[in-house]
Amino acid sequence: MTDWPYPRWIAHRGAGKLAPENTLAAFRLGAEHGFRMFECDAKLSADGVPFLLHDATLERTSNGRGVAGELPWAALSQLDAGGWHSRRYAGEPLASLEGLIRFCQANRHALNIEIKPTPGTERRTGEVVANHAARLWTDATQPPPFLTSFAPDALRGALAAQPGLPRGLLLDTLPAGWLATALALGCVAVVCNYALWDAATVAQVHAAGLRALSYTVNDEWAAERLLALGTDGIITDRVDRFSPA
């Protein structure tokens, strides 16, 4: 991708910590703060519906219990995914990937979908999420959803299902062969824990024709360092601190 079509600033899970993560309320709040690209986490219900949730289990961010991927969407959609955060958001439901995509298209926002599989469903989750994203993202004048994952098998599934959608490899460390893995997966970017980037690694990624993005950047000193290094994207919780303009 010679011309990178995405904004530099990306709101993490909608609005970081200011609203219940991965809910439509969070994306609306992030948009109110001026953000035009959002990151979300997507996994599959037991009946194959892609929905937004970071954890494998429901307890931290909803009033549900157990492994989320073992429940059908009809049950998941009835849960309260906002009350854990604050009374203001009590009753906010879990969001489907379809609902978020429709929101982003209607408002001309860009979207980074992190494929977050329930353990053991990596490849299938990558395939289904990619197929849904390709089917639902109908506006060719907007950049397509950017698919990322820590799980190479999820990215392999996405590549097999929808090779035209851009992909990025998420990394929390730099194991041997990390760049070769990203290239073998046909990725257009590497998305690292921000502390991993230095001048040499940024240059290495750029020399390979890929982009360098960072998560989760919440301090001004870290953002300034990444900008000085010439990185291409910053995922942040602090939608109230950083101006995406």
mmCIF file of C-alpha atoms in Angstrom:
data_model
loop_
_atom_site.group_PDB
_atom_site.id
_atom_site.type_symbol
_atom_site.label_atom_id
_atom_site.label_comp_id
_atom_site.label_asym_id
_atom_site.label_seq_id
_atom_site.Cartn_x
_atom_site.Cartn_y
_atom_site.Cartn_z
ATOM 1 C CA MET A 1 0.000 0.000 0.000
ATOM 2 C CA THR A 2 2.040 2.925 -1.290
ATOM 3 C CA ASP A 3 -0.478 5.486 -0.075
ATOM 4 C CA TRP A 4 -1.571 4.700 3.476
ATOM 5 C CA PRO A 5 -5.274 5.592 3.537
ATOM 6 C CA TYR A 6 -5.825 5.555 7.310
ATOM 7 C CA PRO A 7 -5.647 8.347 9.911
ATOM 8 C CA ARG A 8 -2.613 8.386 12.183
ATOM 9 C CA TRP A 9 -4.684 8.464 15.388
ATOM 10 C CA ILE A 10 -6.892 5.498 16.288
ATOM 11 C CA ALA A 11 -9.253 5.331 19.263
ATOM 12 C CA HIS A 12 -8.773 2.115 21.246
ATOM 13 C CA ARG A 13 -11.971 0.075 21.668
ATOM 14 C CA GLY A 14 -14.015 3.141 20.798
ATOM 15 C CA ALA A 15 -13.134 5.693 23.453
ATOM 16 C CA GLY A 16 -10.508 4.060 25.630
ATOM 17 C CA LYS A 17 -11.555 4.121 29.280
ATOM 18 C CA LEU A 18 -14.139 6.902 29.003
ATOM 19 C CA ALA A 19 -17.002 4.586 28.027
ATOM 20 C CA PRO A 20 -17.620 0.825 28.166
ATOM 21 C CA GLU A 21 -15.142 -0.625 25.685
ATOM 22 C CA ASN A 22 -16.310 -2.105 22.384
ATOM 23 C CA THR A 23 -19.857 -0.746 22.703
ATOM 24 C CA LEU A 24 -21.504 1.579 20.203
ATOM 25 C CA ALA A 25 -21.699 4.161 22.989
ATOM 26 C CA ALA A 26 -17.895 4.151 23.121
ATOM 27 C CA PHE A 27 -17.517 4.684 19.389
ATOM 28 C CA ARG A 28 -19.988 7.542 19.471
ATOM 29 C CA LEU A 29 -18.032 9.163 22.298
ATOM 30 C CA GLY A 30 -14.742 8.687 20.474
ATOM 31 C CA ALA A 31 -16.256 10.372 17.430
ATOM 32 C CA GLU A 32 -17.412 13.276 19.616
ATOM 33 C CA HIS A 33 -13.758 13.765 20.570
ATOM 34 C CA GLY A 34 -12.858 14.083 16.904
ATOM 35 C CA PHE A 35 -11.507 10.599 16.181
ATOM 36 C CA ARG A 36 -12.168 9.221 12.729
ATOM 37 C CA MET A 37 -10.652 5.749 13.080
ATOM 38 C CA PHE A 38 -11.485 3.150 15.683
ATOM 39 C CA GLU A 39 -10.045 -0.127 16.905
ATOM 40 C CA CYS A 40 -12.312 -2.925 18.092
ATOM 41 C CA ASP A 41 -12.047 -6.585 19.135
ATOM 42 C CA ALA A 42 -14.131 -9.162 17.266
ATOM 43 C CA LYS A 43 -14.878 -12.795 18.059
ATOM 44 C CA LEU A 44 -17.610 -15.300 17.195
ATOM 45 C CA SER A 45 -20.705 -16.368 19.082
ATOM 46 C CA ALA A 46 -21.509 -20.067 19.245
ATOM 47 C CA ASP A 47 -23.706 -19.665 16.169
ATOM 48 C CA GLY A 48 -21.066 -17.802 14.197
ATOM 49 C CA VAL A 49 -22.105 -14.161 14.618
ATOM 50 C CA PRO A 50 -19.128 -11.777 14.895
ATOM 51 C CA PHE A 51 -19.488 -9.482 17.909
ATOM 52 C CA LEU A 52 -17.283 -7.158 19.926
ATOM 53 C CA LEU A 53 -15.530 -8.353 23.066
ATOM 54 C CA HIS A 54 -11.916 -8.311 24.166
ATOM 55 C CA ASP A 55 -11.805 -11.104 26.740
ATOM 56 C CA ALA A 56 -12.556 -14.766 26.146
ATOM 57 C CA THR A 57 -14.941 -14.608 29.113
ATOM 58 C CA LEU A 58 -17.819 -12.264 29.898
ATOM 59 C CA GLU A 59 -17.308 -11.348 33.532
ATOM 60 C CA ARG A 60 -15.069 -8.261 33.266
ATOM 61 C CA THR A 61 -17.148 -6.214 30.818
ATOM 62 C CA SER A 62 -20.703 -7.501 31.128
ATOM 63 C CA ASN A 63 -23.157 -9.083 33.536
ATOM 64 C CA GLY A 64 -22.723 -12.427 31.770
ATOM 65 C CA ARG A 65 -20.769 -15.445 32.914
ATOM 66 C CA GLY A 66 -18.511 -17.943 31.212
ATOM 67 C CA VAL A 67 -16.888 -18.214 27.813
ATOM 68 C CA ALA A 68 -18.558 -15.768 25.457
ATOM 69 C CA GLY A 69 -17.978 -17.903 22.377
ATOM 70 C CA GLU A 70 -20.012 -20.733 23.871
ATOM 71 C CA LEU A 71 -23.235 -18.685 23.860
ATOM 72 C CA PRO A 72 -25.483 -17.888 20.861
ATOM 73 C CA TRP A 73 -25.859 -14.297 19.758
ATOM 74 C CA ALA A 74 -29.486 -14.252 20.902
ATOM 75 C CA ALA A 75 -28.271 -14.708 24.486
ATOM 76 C CA LEU A 76 -25.224 -12.445 24.187
ATOM 77 C CA SER A 77 -27.284 -9.596 22.753
ATOM 78 C CA GLN A 78 -29.408 -9.485 25.914
ATOM 79 C CA LEU A 79 -26.477 -8.829 28.266
ATOM 80 C CA ASP A 80 -25.656 -5.517 29.931
ATOM 81 C CA ALA A 81 -22.215 -4.471 28.656
ATOM 82 C CA GLY A 82 -22.274 -0.983 30.184
ATOM 83 C CA GLY A 83 -23.260 -1.201 33.816
ATOM 84 C CA TRP A 84 -19.811 -2.445 34.891
ATOM 85 C CA HIS A 85 -18.342 0.857 33.684
ATOM 86 C CA SER A 86 -20.751 3.371 35.211
ATOM 87 C CA ARG A 87 -24.423 3.998 35.873
ATOM 88 C CA ARG A 88 -24.510 6.296 32.849
ATOM 89 C CA TYR A 89 -24.051 3.311 30.555
ATOM 90 C CA ALA A 90 -26.126 0.717 32.388
ATOM 91 C CA GLY A 91 -28.059 -1.391 29.906
ATOM 92 C CA GLU A 92 -25.718 -0.746 26.961
ATOM 93 C CA PRO A 93 -25.705 -3.983 24.944
ATOM 94 C CA LEU A 94 -22.854 -5.884 23.414
ATOM 95 C CA ALA A 95 -22.287 -4.689 19.860
ATOM 96 C CA SER A 96 -22.310 -6.841 16.768
ATOM 97 C CA LEU A 97 -19.585 -6.302 14.192
ATOM 98 C CA GLU A 98 -22.328 -5.572 11.668
ATOM 99 C CA GLY A 99 -23.694 -2.783 13.845
ATOM 100 C CA LEU A 100 -20.291 -1.174 14.208
ATOM 101 C CA ILE A 101 -19.526 -1.417 10.497
ATOM 102 C CA ARG A 102 -22.827 0.242 9.645
ATOM 103 C CA PHE A 103 -22.084 3.019 12.151
ATOM 104 C CA CYS A 104 -18.611 3.590 10.690
ATOM 105 C CA GLN A 105 -19.830 3.652 7.105
ATOM 106 C CA ALA A 106 -22.690 6.024 7.879
ATOM 107 C CA ASN A 107 -20.262 8.442 9.514
ATOM 108 C CA ARG A 108 -17.311 7.822 7.171
ATOM 109 C CA HIS A 109 -15.053 6.489 9.908
ATOM 110 C CA ALA A 110 -12.192 4.077 9.329
ATOM 111 C CA LEU A 111 -12.035 0.802 11.244
ATOM 112 C CA ASN A 112 -9.319 -1.478 12.602
ATOM 113 C CA ILE A 113 -10.830 -4.861 13.488
ATOM 114 C CA GLU A 114 -8.635 -6.890 15.807
ATOM 115 C CA ILE A 115 -9.550 -10.542 15.314
ATOM 116 C CA LYS A 116 -9.695 -11.834 18.895
ATOM 117 C CA PRO A 117 -10.619 -15.515 18.639
ATOM 118 C CA THR A 118 -11.926 -17.709 21.396
ATOM 119 C CA PRO A 119 -8.988 -20.116 21.893
ATOM 120 C CA GLY A 120 -9.196 -22.963 19.412
ATOM 121 C CA THR A 121 -11.203 -21.044 16.794
ATOM 122 C CA GLU A 122 -8.423 -18.919 15.327
ATOM 123 C CA ARG A 123 -8.637 -19.750 11.638
ATOM 124 C CA ARG A 124 -12.441 -19.926 11.501
ATOM 125 C CA THR A 125 -12.753 -16.590 13.291
ATOM 126 C CA GLY A 126 -10.374 -14.986 10.812
ATOM 127 C CA GLU A 127 -12.376 -16.354 7.896
ATOM 128 C CA VAL A 128 -15.794 -15.321 9.228
ATOM 129 C CA VAL A 129 -14.725 -11.850 10.373
ATOM 130 C CA ALA A 130 -13.046 -11.175 7.021
ATOM 131 C CA ASN A 131 -16.071 -12.378 5.074
ATOM 132 C CA HIS A 132 -18.430 -10.230 7.130
ATOM 133 C CA ALA A 133 -16.198 -7.191 6.764
ATOM 134 C CA ALA A 134 -15.934 -7.621 2.996
ATOM 135 C CA ARG A 135 -19.677 -8.183 2.575
ATOM 136 C CA LEU A 136 -20.786 -5.285 4.753
ATOM 137 C CA TRP A 137 -18.215 -2.655 3.776
ATOM 138 C CA THR A 138 -19.838 -1.539 0.558
ATOM 139 C CA ASP A 139 -18.526 2.006 0.090
ATOM 140 C CA ALA A 140 -15.500 1.819 -2.187
ATOM 141 C CA THR A 141 -14.732 5.494 -1.536
ATOM 142 C CA GLN A 142 -13.760 4.672 2.065
ATOM 143 C CA PRO A 143 -10.642 2.679 3.027
ATOM 144 C CA PRO A 144 -11.556 -0.931 3.780
ATOM 145 C CA PRO A 145 -11.469 -2.392 7.287
ATOM 146 C CA PHE A 146 -7.922 -3.058 8.480
ATOM 147 C CA LEU A 147 -7.722 -6.543 10.020
ATOM 148 C CA THR A 148 -5.154 -7.277 12.728
ATOM 149 C CA SER A 149 -4.448 -10.130 15.118
ATOM 150 C CA PHE A 150 -1.886 -11.559 17.500
ATOM 151 C CA ALA A 151 -2.875 -14.987 16.143
ATOM 152 C CA PRO A 152 -1.167 -15.877 12.843
ATOM 153 C CA ASP A 153 -3.781 -18.557 12.185
ATOM 154 C CA ALA A 154 -6.525 -15.924 12.370
ATOM 155 C CA LEU A 155 -4.672 -13.834 9.801
ATOM 156 C CA ARG A 156 -4.211 -16.917 7.618
ATOM 157 C CA GLY A 157 -7.955 -17.445 7.726
ATOM 158 C CA ALA A 158 -8.571 -13.822 6.792
ATOM 159 C CA LEU A 159 -6.049 -14.042 3.962
ATOM 160 C CA ALA A 160 -7.651 -17.191 2.563
ATOM 161 C CA ALA A 161 -11.173 -15.788 2.808
ATOM 162 C CA GLN A 162 -10.625 -12.198 1.679
ATOM 163 C CA PRO A 163 -7.113 -11.599 0.349
ATOM 164 C CA GLY A 164 -8.057 -8.075 -0.734
ATOM 165 C CA LEU A 165 -8.562 -6.825 2.835
ATOM 166 C CA PRO A 166 -5.431 -5.305 4.418
ATOM 167 C CA ARG A 167 -3.922 -7.152 7.363
ATOM 168 C CA GLY A 168 -1.521 -6.336 10.192
ATOM 169 C CA LEU A 169 0.402 -8.567 12.599
ATOM 170 C CA LEU A 170 0.092 -7.575 16.254
ATOM 171 C CA LEU A 171 3.181 -8.136 18.408
ATOM 172 C CA ASP A 172 3.892 -7.792 22.122
ATOM 173 C CA THR A 173 7.486 -9.009 21.683
ATOM 174 C CA LEU A 174 9.796 -9.330 18.691
ATOM 175 C CA PRO A 175 10.455 -13.066 18.350
ATOM 176 C CA ALA A 176 12.870 -14.464 15.797
ATOM 177 C CA GLY A 177 11.390 -14.184 12.317
ATOM 178 C CA TRP A 178 8.694 -11.663 13.248
ATOM 179 C CA LEU A 179 9.071 -9.642 10.056
ATOM 180 C CA ALA A 180 9.213 -12.754 7.885
ATOM 181 C CA THR A 181 5.961 -13.911 9.518
ATOM 182 C CA ALA A 182 4.270 -10.611 8.707
ATOM 183 C CA LEU A 183 5.443 -10.800 5.109
ATOM 184 C CA ALA A 184 4.383 -14.435 4.735
ATOM 185 C CA LEU A 185 0.900 -13.452 5.923
ATOM 186 C CA GLY A 186 0.713 -10.733 3.280
ATOM 187 C CA CYS A 187 0.495 -8.024 5.923
ATOM 188 C CA VAL A 188 0.660 -4.346 5.087
ATOM 189 C CA ALA A 189 1.649 -3.333 8.621
ATOM 190 C CA VAL A 190 3.161 -4.463 11.893
ATOM 191 C CA VAL A 191 1.371 -3.219 15.017
ATOM 192 C CA CYS A 192 3.652 -3.347 18.055
ATOM 193 C CA ASN A 193 3.581 -2.576 21.717
ATOM 194 C CA TYR A 194 4.861 0.995 21.452
ATOM 195 C CA ALA A 195 7.929 0.271 23.603
ATOM 196 C CA LEU A 196 9.302 -2.108 20.957
ATOM 197 C CA TRP A 197 9.866 0.531 18.307
ATOM 198 C CA ASP A 198 13.249 2.115 17.784
ATOM 199 C CA ALA A 199 14.860 3.682 14.746
ATOM 200 C CA ALA A 200 16.237 0.360 13.514
ATOM 201 C CA THR A 201 12.971 -1.576 13.707
ATOM 202 C CA VAL A 202 10.971 1.232 12.105
ATOM 203 C CA ALA A 203 13.513 1.390 9.287
ATOM 204 C CA GLN A 204 13.383 -2.399 8.904
ATOM 205 C CA VAL A 205 9.602 -2.409 8.570
ATOM 206 C CA HIS A 206 9.549 0.533 6.171
ATOM 207 C CA ALA A 207 12.304 -1.022 4.046
ATOM 208 C CA ALA A 208 10.095 -4.096 3.667
ATOM 209 C CA GLY A 209 7.286 -1.879 2.358
ATOM 210 C CA LEU A 210 5.147 -2.178 5.506
ATOM 211 C CA ARG A 211 3.764 0.400 7.910
ATOM 212 C CA ALA A 212 4.637 0.695 11.616
ATOM 213 C CA LEU A 213 1.769 1.193 14.090
ATOM 214 C CA SER A 214 1.723 1.243 17.894
ATOM 215 C CA TYR A 215 -0.568 0.327 20.773
ATOM 216 C CA THR A 216 -1.617 1.491 23.421
ATOM 217 C CA VAL A 217 -0.115 4.978 23.649
ATOM 218 C CA ASN A 218 -1.467 7.079 26.518
ATOM 219 C CA ASP A 219 1.419 9.406 27.432
ATOM 220 C CA GLU A 220 2.526 12.488 25.541
ATOM 221 C CA TRP A 221 6.229 11.623 25.778
ATOM 222 C CA ALA A 222 5.573 8.238 24.162
ATOM 223 C CA ALA A 223 3.499 9.754 21.369
ATOM 224 C CA GLU A 224 6.157 12.392 20.673
ATOM 225 C CA ARG A 225 8.834 9.692 20.487
ATOM 226 C CA LEU A 226 6.803 7.601 18.041
ATOM 227 C CA LEU A 227 6.096 10.597 15.849
ATOM 228 C CA ALA A 228 9.801 11.448 15.801
ATOM 229 C CA LEU A 229 10.593 7.861 14.762
ATOM 230 C CA GLY A 230 8.305 8.226 11.767
ATOM 231 C CA THR A 231 5.738 5.599 12.746
ATOM 232 C CA ASP A 232 2.467 5.547 10.862
ATOM 233 C CA GLY A 233 -0.312 4.993 13.394
ATOM 234 C CA ILE A 234 -0.992 5.417 17.115
ATOM 235 C CA ILE A 235 -3.717 3.568 18.999
ATOM 236 C CA THR A 236 -4.706 5.362 22.208
ATOM 237 C CA ASP A 237 -7.118 5.193 25.117
ATOM 238 C CA ARG A 238 -6.706 8.913 25.742
ATOM 239 C CA VAL A 239 -9.226 10.327 23.324
ATOM 240 C CA ASP A 240 -9.569 13.212 25.774
ATOM 241 C CA ARG A 241 -5.832 14.012 25.726
ATOM 242 C CA PHE A 242 -4.709 13.684 22.104
ATOM 243 C CA SER A 243 -6.147 15.649 19.231
ATOM 244 C CA PRO A 244 -6.430 13.498 16.115
ATOM 245 C CA ALA A 245 -6.409 16.558 13.835
#
